[in-house]
Coordinates of C-alpha atoms in Angstrom, one line a residue:
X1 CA 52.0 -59.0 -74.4
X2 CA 50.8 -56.9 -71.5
X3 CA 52.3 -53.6 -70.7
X4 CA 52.6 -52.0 -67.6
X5 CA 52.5 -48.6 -66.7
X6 CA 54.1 -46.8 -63.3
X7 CA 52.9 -43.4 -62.6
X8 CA 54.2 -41.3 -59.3
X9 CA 51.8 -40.8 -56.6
X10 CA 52.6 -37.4 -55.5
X11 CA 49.3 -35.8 -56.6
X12 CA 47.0 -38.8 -54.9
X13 CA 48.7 -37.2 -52.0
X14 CA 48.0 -34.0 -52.2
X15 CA 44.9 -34.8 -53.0
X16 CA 44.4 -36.7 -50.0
X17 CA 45.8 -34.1 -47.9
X18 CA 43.7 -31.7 -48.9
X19 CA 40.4 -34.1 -49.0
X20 CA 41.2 -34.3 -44.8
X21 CA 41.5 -30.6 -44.6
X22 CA 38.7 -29.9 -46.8
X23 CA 36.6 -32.2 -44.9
X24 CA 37.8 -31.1 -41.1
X25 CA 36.9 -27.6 -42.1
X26 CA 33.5 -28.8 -43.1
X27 CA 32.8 -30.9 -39.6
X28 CA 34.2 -27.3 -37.7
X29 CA 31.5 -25.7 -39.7
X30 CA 28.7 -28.9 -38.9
X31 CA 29.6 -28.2 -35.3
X32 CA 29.9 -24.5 -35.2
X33 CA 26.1 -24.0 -36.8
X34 CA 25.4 -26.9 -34.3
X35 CA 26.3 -25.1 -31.3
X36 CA 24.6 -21.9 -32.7
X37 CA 21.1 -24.2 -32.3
X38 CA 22.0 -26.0 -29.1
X39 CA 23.0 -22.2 -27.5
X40 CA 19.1 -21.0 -28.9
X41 CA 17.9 -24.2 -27.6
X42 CA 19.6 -23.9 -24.2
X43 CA 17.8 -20.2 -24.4
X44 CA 14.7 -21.8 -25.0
X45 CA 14.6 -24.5 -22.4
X46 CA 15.7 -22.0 -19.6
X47 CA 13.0 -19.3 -20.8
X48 CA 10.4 -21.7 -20.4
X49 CA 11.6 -23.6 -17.2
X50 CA 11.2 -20.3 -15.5
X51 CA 7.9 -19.1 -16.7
X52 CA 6.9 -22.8 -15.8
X53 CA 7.9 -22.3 -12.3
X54 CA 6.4 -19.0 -12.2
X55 CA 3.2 -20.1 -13.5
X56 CA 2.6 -21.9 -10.4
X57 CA 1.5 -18.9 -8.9
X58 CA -0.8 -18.6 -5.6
X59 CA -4.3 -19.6 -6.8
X60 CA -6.5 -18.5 -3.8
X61 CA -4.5 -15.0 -3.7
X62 CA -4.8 -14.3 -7.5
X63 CA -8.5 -15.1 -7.5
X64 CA -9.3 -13.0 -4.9
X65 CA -7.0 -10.1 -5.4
X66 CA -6.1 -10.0 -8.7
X67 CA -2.0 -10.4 -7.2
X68 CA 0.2 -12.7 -8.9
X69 CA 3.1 -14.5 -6.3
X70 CA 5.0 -16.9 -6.4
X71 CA 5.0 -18.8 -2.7
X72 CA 8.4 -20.1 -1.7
X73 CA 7.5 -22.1 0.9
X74 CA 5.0 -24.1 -1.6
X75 CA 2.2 -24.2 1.2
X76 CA 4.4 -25.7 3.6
X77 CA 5.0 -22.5 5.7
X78 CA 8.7 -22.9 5.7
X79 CA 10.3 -20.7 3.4
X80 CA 13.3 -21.5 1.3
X81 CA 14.7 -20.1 -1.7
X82 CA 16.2 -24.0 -2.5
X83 CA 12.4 -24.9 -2.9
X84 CA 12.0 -22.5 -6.0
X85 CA 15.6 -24.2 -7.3
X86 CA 14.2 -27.7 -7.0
X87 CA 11.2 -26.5 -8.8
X88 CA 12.9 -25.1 -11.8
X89 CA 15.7 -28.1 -11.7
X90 CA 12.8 -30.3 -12.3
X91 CA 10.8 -28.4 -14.9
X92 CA 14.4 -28.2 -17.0
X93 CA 15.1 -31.9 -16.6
X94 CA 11.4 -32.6 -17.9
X95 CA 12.1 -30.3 -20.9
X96 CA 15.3 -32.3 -21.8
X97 CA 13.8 -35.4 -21.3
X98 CA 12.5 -35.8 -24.5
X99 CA 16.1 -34.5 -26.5
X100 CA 18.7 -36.5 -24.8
X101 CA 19.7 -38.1 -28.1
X102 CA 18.5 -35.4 -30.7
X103 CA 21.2 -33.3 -32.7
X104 CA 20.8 -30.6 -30.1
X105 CA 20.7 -32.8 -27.0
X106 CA 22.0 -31.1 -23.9
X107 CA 22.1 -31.9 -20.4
X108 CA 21.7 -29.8 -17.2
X109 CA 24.8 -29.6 -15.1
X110 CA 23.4 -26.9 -12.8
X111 CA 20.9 -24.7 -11.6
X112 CA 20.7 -21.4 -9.2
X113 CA 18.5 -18.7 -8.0
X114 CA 21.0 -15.6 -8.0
X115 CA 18.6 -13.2 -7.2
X116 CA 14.9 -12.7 -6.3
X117 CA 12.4 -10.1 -4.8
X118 CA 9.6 -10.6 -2.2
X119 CA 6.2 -8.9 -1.3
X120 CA 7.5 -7.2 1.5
X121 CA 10.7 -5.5 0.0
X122 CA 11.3 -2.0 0.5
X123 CA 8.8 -1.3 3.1
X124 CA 6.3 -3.5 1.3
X125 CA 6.8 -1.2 -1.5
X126 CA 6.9 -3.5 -3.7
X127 CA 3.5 -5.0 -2.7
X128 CA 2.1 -1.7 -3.6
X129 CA 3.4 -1.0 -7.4
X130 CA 2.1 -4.7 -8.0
X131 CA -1.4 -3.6 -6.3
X132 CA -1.3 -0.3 -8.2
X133 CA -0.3 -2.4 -11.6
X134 CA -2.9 -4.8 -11.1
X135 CA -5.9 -1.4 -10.8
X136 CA -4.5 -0.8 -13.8
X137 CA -5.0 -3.9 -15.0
X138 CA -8.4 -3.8 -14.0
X139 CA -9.5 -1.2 -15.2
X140 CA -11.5 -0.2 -11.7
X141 CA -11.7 3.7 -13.7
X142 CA -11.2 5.7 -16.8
X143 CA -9.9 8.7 -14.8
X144 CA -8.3 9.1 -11.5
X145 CA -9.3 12.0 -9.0
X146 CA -6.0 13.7 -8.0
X147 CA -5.9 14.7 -4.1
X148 CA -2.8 16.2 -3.8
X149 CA -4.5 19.8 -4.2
X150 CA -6.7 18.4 -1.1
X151 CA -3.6 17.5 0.7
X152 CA -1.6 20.8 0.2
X153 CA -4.8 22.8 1.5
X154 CA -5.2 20.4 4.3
X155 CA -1.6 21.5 5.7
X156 CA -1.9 25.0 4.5
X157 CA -5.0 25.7 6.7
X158 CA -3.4 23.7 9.5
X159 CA -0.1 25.7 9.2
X160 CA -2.1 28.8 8.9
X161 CA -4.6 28.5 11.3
X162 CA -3.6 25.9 13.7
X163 CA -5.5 23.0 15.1
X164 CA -8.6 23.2 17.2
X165 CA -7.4 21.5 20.0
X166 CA -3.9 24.6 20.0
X167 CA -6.7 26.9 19.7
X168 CA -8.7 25.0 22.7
X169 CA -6.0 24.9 24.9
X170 CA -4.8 28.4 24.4
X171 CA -8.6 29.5 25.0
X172 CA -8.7 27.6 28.2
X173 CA -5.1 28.5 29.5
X174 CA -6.2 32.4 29.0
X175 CA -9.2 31.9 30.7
X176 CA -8.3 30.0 33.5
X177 CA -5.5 32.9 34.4
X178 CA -7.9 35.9 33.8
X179 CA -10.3 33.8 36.9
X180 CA -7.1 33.7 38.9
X181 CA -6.6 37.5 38.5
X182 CA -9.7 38.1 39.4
X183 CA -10.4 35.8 42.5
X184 CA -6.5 37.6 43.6
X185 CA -8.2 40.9 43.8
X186 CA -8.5 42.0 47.6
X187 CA -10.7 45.2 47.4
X188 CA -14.7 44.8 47.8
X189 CA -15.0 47.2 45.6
X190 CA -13.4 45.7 42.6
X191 CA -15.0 42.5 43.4
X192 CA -17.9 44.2 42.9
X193 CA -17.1 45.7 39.4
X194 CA -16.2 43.2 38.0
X195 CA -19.5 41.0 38.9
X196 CA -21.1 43.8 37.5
X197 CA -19.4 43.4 33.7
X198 CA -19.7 39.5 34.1
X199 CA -21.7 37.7 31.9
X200 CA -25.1 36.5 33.0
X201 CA -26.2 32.9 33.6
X202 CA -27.8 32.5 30.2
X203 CA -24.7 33.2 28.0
X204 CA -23.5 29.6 27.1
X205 CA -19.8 29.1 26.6
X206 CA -19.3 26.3 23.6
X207 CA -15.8 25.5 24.8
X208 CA -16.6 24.4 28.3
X209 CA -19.2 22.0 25.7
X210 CA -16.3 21.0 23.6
X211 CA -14.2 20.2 26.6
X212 CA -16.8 18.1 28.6
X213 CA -17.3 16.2 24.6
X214 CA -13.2 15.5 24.0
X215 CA -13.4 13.9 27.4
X216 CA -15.9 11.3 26.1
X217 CA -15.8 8.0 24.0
X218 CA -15.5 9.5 20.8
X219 CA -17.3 6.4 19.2
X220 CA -20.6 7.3 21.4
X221 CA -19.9 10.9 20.2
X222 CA -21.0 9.2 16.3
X223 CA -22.1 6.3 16.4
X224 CA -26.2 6.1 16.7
X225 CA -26.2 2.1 18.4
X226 CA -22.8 0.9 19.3
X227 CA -24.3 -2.6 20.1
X228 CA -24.0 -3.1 16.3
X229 CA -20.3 -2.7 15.8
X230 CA -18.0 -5.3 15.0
X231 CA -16.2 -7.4 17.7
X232 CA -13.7 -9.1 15.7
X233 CA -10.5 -8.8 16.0
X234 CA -6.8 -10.5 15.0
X235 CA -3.7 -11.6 16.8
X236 CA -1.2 -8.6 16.3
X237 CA 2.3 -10.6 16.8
X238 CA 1.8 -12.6 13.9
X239 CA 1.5 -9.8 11.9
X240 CA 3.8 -8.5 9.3
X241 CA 4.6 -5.3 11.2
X242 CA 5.7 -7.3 14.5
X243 CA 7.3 -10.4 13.2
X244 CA 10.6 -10.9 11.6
X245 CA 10.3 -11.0 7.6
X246 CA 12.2 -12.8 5.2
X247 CA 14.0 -10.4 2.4
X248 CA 15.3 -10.3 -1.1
X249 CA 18.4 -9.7 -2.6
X250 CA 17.5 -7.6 -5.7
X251 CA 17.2 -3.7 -5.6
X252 CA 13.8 -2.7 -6.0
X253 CA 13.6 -0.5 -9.5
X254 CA 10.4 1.2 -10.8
X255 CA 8.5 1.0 -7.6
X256 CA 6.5 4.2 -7.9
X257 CA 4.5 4.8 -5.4
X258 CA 1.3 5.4 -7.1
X259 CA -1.0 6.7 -4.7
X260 CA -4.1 7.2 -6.6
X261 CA -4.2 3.4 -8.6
X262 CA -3.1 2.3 -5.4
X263 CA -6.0 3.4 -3.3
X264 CA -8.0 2.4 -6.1
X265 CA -7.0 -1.2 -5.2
X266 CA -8.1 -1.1 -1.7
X267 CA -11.6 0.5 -2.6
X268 CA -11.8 -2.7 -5.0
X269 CA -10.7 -5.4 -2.8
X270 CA -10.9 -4.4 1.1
X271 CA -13.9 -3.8 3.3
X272 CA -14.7 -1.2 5.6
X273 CA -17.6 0.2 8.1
X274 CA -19.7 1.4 5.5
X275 CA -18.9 -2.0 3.1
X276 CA -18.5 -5.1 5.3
X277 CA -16.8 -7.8 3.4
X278 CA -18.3 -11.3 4.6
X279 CA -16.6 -13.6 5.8
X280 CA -13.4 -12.0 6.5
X281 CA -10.6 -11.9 9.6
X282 CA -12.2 -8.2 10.3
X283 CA -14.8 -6.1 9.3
X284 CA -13.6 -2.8 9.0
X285 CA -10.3 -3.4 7.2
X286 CA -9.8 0.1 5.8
X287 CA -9.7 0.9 9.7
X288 CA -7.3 -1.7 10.4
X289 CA -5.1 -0.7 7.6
X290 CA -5.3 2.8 8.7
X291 CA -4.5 2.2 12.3
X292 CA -3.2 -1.8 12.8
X293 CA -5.3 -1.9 15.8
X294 CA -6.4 -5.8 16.6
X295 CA -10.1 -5.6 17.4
X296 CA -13.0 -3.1 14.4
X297 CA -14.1 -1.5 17.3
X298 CA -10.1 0.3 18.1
X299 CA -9.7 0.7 14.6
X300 CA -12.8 2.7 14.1
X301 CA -12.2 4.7 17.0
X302 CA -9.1 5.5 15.8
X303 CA -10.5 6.3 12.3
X304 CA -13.4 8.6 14.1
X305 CA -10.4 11.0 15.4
X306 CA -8.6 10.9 12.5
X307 CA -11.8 12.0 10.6
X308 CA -12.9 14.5 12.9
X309 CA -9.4 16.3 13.1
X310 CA -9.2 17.0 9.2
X311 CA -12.8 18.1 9.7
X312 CA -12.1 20.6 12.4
X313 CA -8.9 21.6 9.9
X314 CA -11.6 22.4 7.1
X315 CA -14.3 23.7 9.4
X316 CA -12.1 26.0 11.2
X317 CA -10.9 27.5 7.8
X318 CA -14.4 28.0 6.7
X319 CA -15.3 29.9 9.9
X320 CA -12.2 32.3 9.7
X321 CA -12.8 33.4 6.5
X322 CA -16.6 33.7 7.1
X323 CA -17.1 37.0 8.4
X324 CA -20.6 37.0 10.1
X325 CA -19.6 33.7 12.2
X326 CA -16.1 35.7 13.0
X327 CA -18.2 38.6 14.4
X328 CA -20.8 36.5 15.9
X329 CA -17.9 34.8 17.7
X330 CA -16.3 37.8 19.1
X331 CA -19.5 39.1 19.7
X332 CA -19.9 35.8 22.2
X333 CA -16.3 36.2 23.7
X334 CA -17.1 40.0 24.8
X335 CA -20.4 38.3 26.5
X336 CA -18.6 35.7 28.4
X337 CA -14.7 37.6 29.4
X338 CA -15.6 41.6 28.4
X339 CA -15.7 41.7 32.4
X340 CA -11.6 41.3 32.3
X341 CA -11.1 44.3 29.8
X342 CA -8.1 42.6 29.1
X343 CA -8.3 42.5 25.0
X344 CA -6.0 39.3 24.8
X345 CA -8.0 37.6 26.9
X346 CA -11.3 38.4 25.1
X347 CA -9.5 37.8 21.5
X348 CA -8.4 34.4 23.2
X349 CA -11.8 33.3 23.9
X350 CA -13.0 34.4 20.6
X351 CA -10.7 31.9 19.1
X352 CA -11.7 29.2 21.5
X353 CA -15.4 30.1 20.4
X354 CA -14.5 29.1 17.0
X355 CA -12.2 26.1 17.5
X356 CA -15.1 24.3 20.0
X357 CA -17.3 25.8 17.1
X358 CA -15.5 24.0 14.3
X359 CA -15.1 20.7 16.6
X360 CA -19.1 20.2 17.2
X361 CA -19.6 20.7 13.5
X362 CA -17.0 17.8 12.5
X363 CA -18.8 15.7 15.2
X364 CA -21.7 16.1 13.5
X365 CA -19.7 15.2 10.1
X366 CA -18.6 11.8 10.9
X367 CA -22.0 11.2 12.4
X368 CA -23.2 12.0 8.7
X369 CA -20.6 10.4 7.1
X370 CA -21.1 7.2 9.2
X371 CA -24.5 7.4 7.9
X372 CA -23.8 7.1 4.1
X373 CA -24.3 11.4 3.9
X374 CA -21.5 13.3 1.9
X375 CA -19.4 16.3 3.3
X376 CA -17.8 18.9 1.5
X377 CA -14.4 19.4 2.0
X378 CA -14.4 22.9 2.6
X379 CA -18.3 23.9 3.5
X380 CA -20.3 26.8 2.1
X381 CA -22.7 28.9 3.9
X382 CA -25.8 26.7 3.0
X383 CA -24.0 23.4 4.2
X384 CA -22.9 24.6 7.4
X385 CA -25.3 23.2 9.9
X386 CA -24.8 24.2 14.1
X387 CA -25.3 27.6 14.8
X388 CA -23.3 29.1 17.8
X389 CA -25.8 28.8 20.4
X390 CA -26.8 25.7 19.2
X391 CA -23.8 23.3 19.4
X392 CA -24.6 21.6 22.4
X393 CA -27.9 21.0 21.7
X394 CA -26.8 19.7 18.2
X395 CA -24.4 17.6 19.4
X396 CA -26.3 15.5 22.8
X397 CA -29.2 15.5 20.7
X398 CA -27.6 13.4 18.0
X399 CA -28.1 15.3 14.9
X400 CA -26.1 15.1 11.5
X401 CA -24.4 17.2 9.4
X402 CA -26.2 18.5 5.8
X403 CA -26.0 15.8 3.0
X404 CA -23.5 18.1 0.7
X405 CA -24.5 17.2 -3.1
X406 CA -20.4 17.6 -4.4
X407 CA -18.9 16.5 -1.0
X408 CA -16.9 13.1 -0.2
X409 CA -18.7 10.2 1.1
X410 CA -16.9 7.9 4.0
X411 CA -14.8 6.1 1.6
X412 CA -13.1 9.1 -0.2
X413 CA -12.2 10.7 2.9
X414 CA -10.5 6.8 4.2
X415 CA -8.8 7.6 0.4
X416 CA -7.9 10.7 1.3
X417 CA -6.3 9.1 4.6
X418 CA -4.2 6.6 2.8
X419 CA -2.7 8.8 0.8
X420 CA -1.0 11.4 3.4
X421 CA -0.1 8.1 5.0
X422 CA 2.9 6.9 2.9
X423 CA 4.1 4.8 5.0
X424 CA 5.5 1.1 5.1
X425 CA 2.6 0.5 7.9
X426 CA 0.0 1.0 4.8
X427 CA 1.4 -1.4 3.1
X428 CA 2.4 -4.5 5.8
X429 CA -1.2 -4.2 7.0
X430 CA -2.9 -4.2 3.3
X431 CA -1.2 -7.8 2.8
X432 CA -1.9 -9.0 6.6
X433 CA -5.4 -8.2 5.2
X434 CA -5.0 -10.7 2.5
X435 CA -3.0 -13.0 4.2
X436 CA -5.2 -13.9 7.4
X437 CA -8.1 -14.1 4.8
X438 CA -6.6 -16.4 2.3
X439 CA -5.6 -18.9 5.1
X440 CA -8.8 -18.8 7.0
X441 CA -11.0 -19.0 4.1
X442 CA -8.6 -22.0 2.7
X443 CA -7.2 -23.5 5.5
X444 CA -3.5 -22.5 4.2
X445 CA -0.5 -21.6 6.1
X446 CA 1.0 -18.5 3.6
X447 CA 3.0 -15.8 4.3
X448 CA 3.1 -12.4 2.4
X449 CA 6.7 -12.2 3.3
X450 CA 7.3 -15.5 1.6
X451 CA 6.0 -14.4 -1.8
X452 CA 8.2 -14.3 -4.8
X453 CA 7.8 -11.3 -7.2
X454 CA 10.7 -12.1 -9.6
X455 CA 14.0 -13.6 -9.8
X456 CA 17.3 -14.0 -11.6
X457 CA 18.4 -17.5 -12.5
X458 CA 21.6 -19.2 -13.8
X459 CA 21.4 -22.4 -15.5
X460 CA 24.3 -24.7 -16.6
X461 CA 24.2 -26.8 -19.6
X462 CA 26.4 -29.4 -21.0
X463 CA 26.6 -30.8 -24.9
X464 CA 28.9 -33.6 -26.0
X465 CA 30.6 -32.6 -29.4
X466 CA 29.4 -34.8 -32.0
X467 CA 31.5 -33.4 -35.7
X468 CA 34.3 -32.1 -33.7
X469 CA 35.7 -35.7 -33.0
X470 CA 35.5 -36.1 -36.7
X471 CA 38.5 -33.6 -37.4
X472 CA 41.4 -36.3 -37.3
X473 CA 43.9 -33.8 -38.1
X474 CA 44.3 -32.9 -34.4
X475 CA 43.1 -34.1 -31.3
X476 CA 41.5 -30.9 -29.9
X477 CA 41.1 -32.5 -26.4
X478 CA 37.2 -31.1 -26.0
X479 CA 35.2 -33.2 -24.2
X480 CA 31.7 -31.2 -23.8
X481 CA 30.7 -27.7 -24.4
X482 CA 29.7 -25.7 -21.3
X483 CA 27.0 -23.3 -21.9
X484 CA 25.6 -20.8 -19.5
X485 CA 22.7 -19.2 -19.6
X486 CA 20.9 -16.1 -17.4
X487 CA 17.3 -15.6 -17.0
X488 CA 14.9 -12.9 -15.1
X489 CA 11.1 -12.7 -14.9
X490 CA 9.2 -10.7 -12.8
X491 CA 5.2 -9.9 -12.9
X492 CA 5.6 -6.8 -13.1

């Protein structure tokens, strides 16, 4: 005979019960560590869908520059930030191509540029940390010559001493009135003394040379054969400083204006009189980025006055403080206006001596440093070259400064140019440099203004829950995950 047994089934229940709880609390744990790895992979498909973008950099600029940019405009001309969005759409999609079914599968729901940076920010300031960044990079030097003792002398002797041409005019003004006071006198008599105390025909006056020379074409004043300059030249409308420029939305941070790596850069990678670059827009493209004139020839004349007037600077300084030229200038000024016996008009002259003094030397500078010669900043004794009765002579005869063993060659006093000139000018015309050079040489259409430095991007993903469904308990009514993501790079 069989027996049967009955038992109650409250602890099959309970068990039960908890089995579901047990095993919900598991699948929140599956989906939890889950979304931890689809959250790093979201990190890592953004990170590189951005530096994939950026790594399509301008080719032609890089090589030739050492710059790294990112063109908006892809070529095309026509600049648009949705161009760089499309890009970096594209290289996400491609990434998640290959996971759409994986544990970690996500999908892109949307993607932004928030914010970016161009070339030409800030006065194209940004333009010159990258320029001064990529020296560095370079390695054009292991130590960096600081001017800014130069710079501070140049104004102090300016402030202190005034300019040649103040001291020129003041000379002239003086001189001109004393021969009005003298042509007013009615008497014979005093007529006659006064011819008898005025200098005699022999005694040359060096400012009546300086004036006829400041009335001449300063680059016949320098240059030996002016049949061998440049005739180049550029269209100045379509350049950066006289066309409208696109801009970025981010604040510029850590653009330091590093003068000294900066210049650097240009020595590297721009021309000039002394180092024509072949096959460029211009010849002289130091001058030009000194000046933004259109054609070599107005940029070097513009660059021969701006040499010549820190020359007078330096020279007048030297003759002031050299007390035999002082005395032998005075000496000159009794000779030529002693007749007035007016000692402001004498002390006058005397400086006018020395200012058309000072101006003959510096022509006789740039002729030397047009010529490959050095001059020292501030000359001694042996360097100084013109005597006082010699400037004319000097000067039509087309003779040179002396070579000065420590003194700066062309190209460090262009340095020394850029860097009082701190200016956004500096900068546009550096990259119209590389611009009109890069499209002629290539046949591209770029613009500077165009060129991406760095961006911030937002990126939208979306992951379907795969163990959360599995909690049966309750219906949690999640249909995907939304996870967001914010990314920067820069070259910098």
């Amino acid at each position: 005979m069989q027996k049967v047994y009955s038992k109650k089934a409250s602890i099959t229940v309970f068990l039960t019960l908890l089995l579901l709880l047990s095993a919900s609390f598991f699948f929140a744990l599956l989906e939890t560590a889950r979304l931890k790895g689809v959250g790093t992979k979201a990190d890592i498909v953004s990170d590189a869908a951005l530096e994939s973008v950026f790594a399509e950099y301008q080719k032609e600029v890089y090589e030739n520059y050492g710059l790294l940019m990112l063109d908006c405009a892809y070529g095309s001309g026509n600049f648009a930030i949705e161009n760089v969005e499309k890009r970096l759409q594209e290289k996400n999609l491609n990434n998640l191509k290959q996971s759409e079914k994986e544990l970690y599968g996500i999908n892109l729901t949307e993607c932004k540029i928030t914010g970016y940076q161009l070339l030409t920010d800030d006065g194209g300031n940004v333009f010159r940390h990258l320029a001064a960044r990529t020296a560095k990079r370079e390695a054009l030097v292991q130590e960096v010559d600081d001017f800014a003792e130069e710079i501070q002398q140049k104004e102090t002797l300016e402030q202190e001493n005034g300019t040649v041409e103040k001291r020129l005019e003041e000379a002239n003004k003086t001189i001109e009135e004393a021969e009005q006071a003298k042509q007013a006198e009615n008497t014979e008599e005093k007529v006659g003394d006064i011819s008898a105390q005025k200098p005699q025909e022999e005694v040359k006056n060096p400012i009546e040379d300086a004036n006829q020379w400041k009335k001449s074409a300063v680059l016949s004043l320098v240059v030996r054969d002016e049949s061998q300059l440049s005739n180049k030249a550029i269209a100045l409308e379509h350049t950066l400083e006289h066309r409208q420029k696109e801009t970025g939305n981010l604040p510029v941070q850590g653009a330091i204006l590093e003068e000294l790596w900066f210049v650097k850069y240009l020595e590297t990678h721009m021309g000039s009189y002394r180092q024509v670059s072949s096959n460029h827009a211009l010849d002289y493209e130091w001058e030009y980025i000194l000046n933004g004139e259109s054609s070599d020839r107005d940029n070097l004349k513009e660059t021969v006055k701006s040499l010549i007037m820190i020359r007078e600077i330096a020279n007048m300084g030297y003759l002031i403080q050299d007390q035999q030229k002082c005395i032998e200038a005075e000496e000159l000024a009794v000779a030529l206006m002693g007749w007035s016996m007016n000692p402001p008009v004498v002390d006058a002259t005397k400086w006018g001596i020395l200012a058309a003094w000072a101006y003959s030397e510096s022509i006789l500078d740039v002729r030397a440093l047009l010529e490959g010669r050095r001059i020292a900043w501030i000359k001694n004794p042996e360097q100084w070259t013109t005597g006082i009765n010699q400037t004319g002579e000097a000067v039509d005869g087309f003779a040179m400064a002396k070579d000065c063993e420590n003194g700066w060659d062309y190209l460090k006093y262009l340095q020394f140019l850029i860097c009082m000139k701190k200016d956004s000018a500096v900068n546009y015309r550096s990259m119209d440099i590389i611009e009109v050079n890069t499209n002629a040489m290539y046949e591209k259409s770029i613009q500077m203004d165009h060129m991406m430095t760095g961006c911030e991007s937002r990126v939208s993903y979306e992951a379907e829950p795969l163990f959360w469904n599995m909690i049966t308990i309750q219906r949690l009514g999640m249909e995907t995950f939304q996870i967001d993501r914010c990314n920067q790079y820069t070259y910098f």
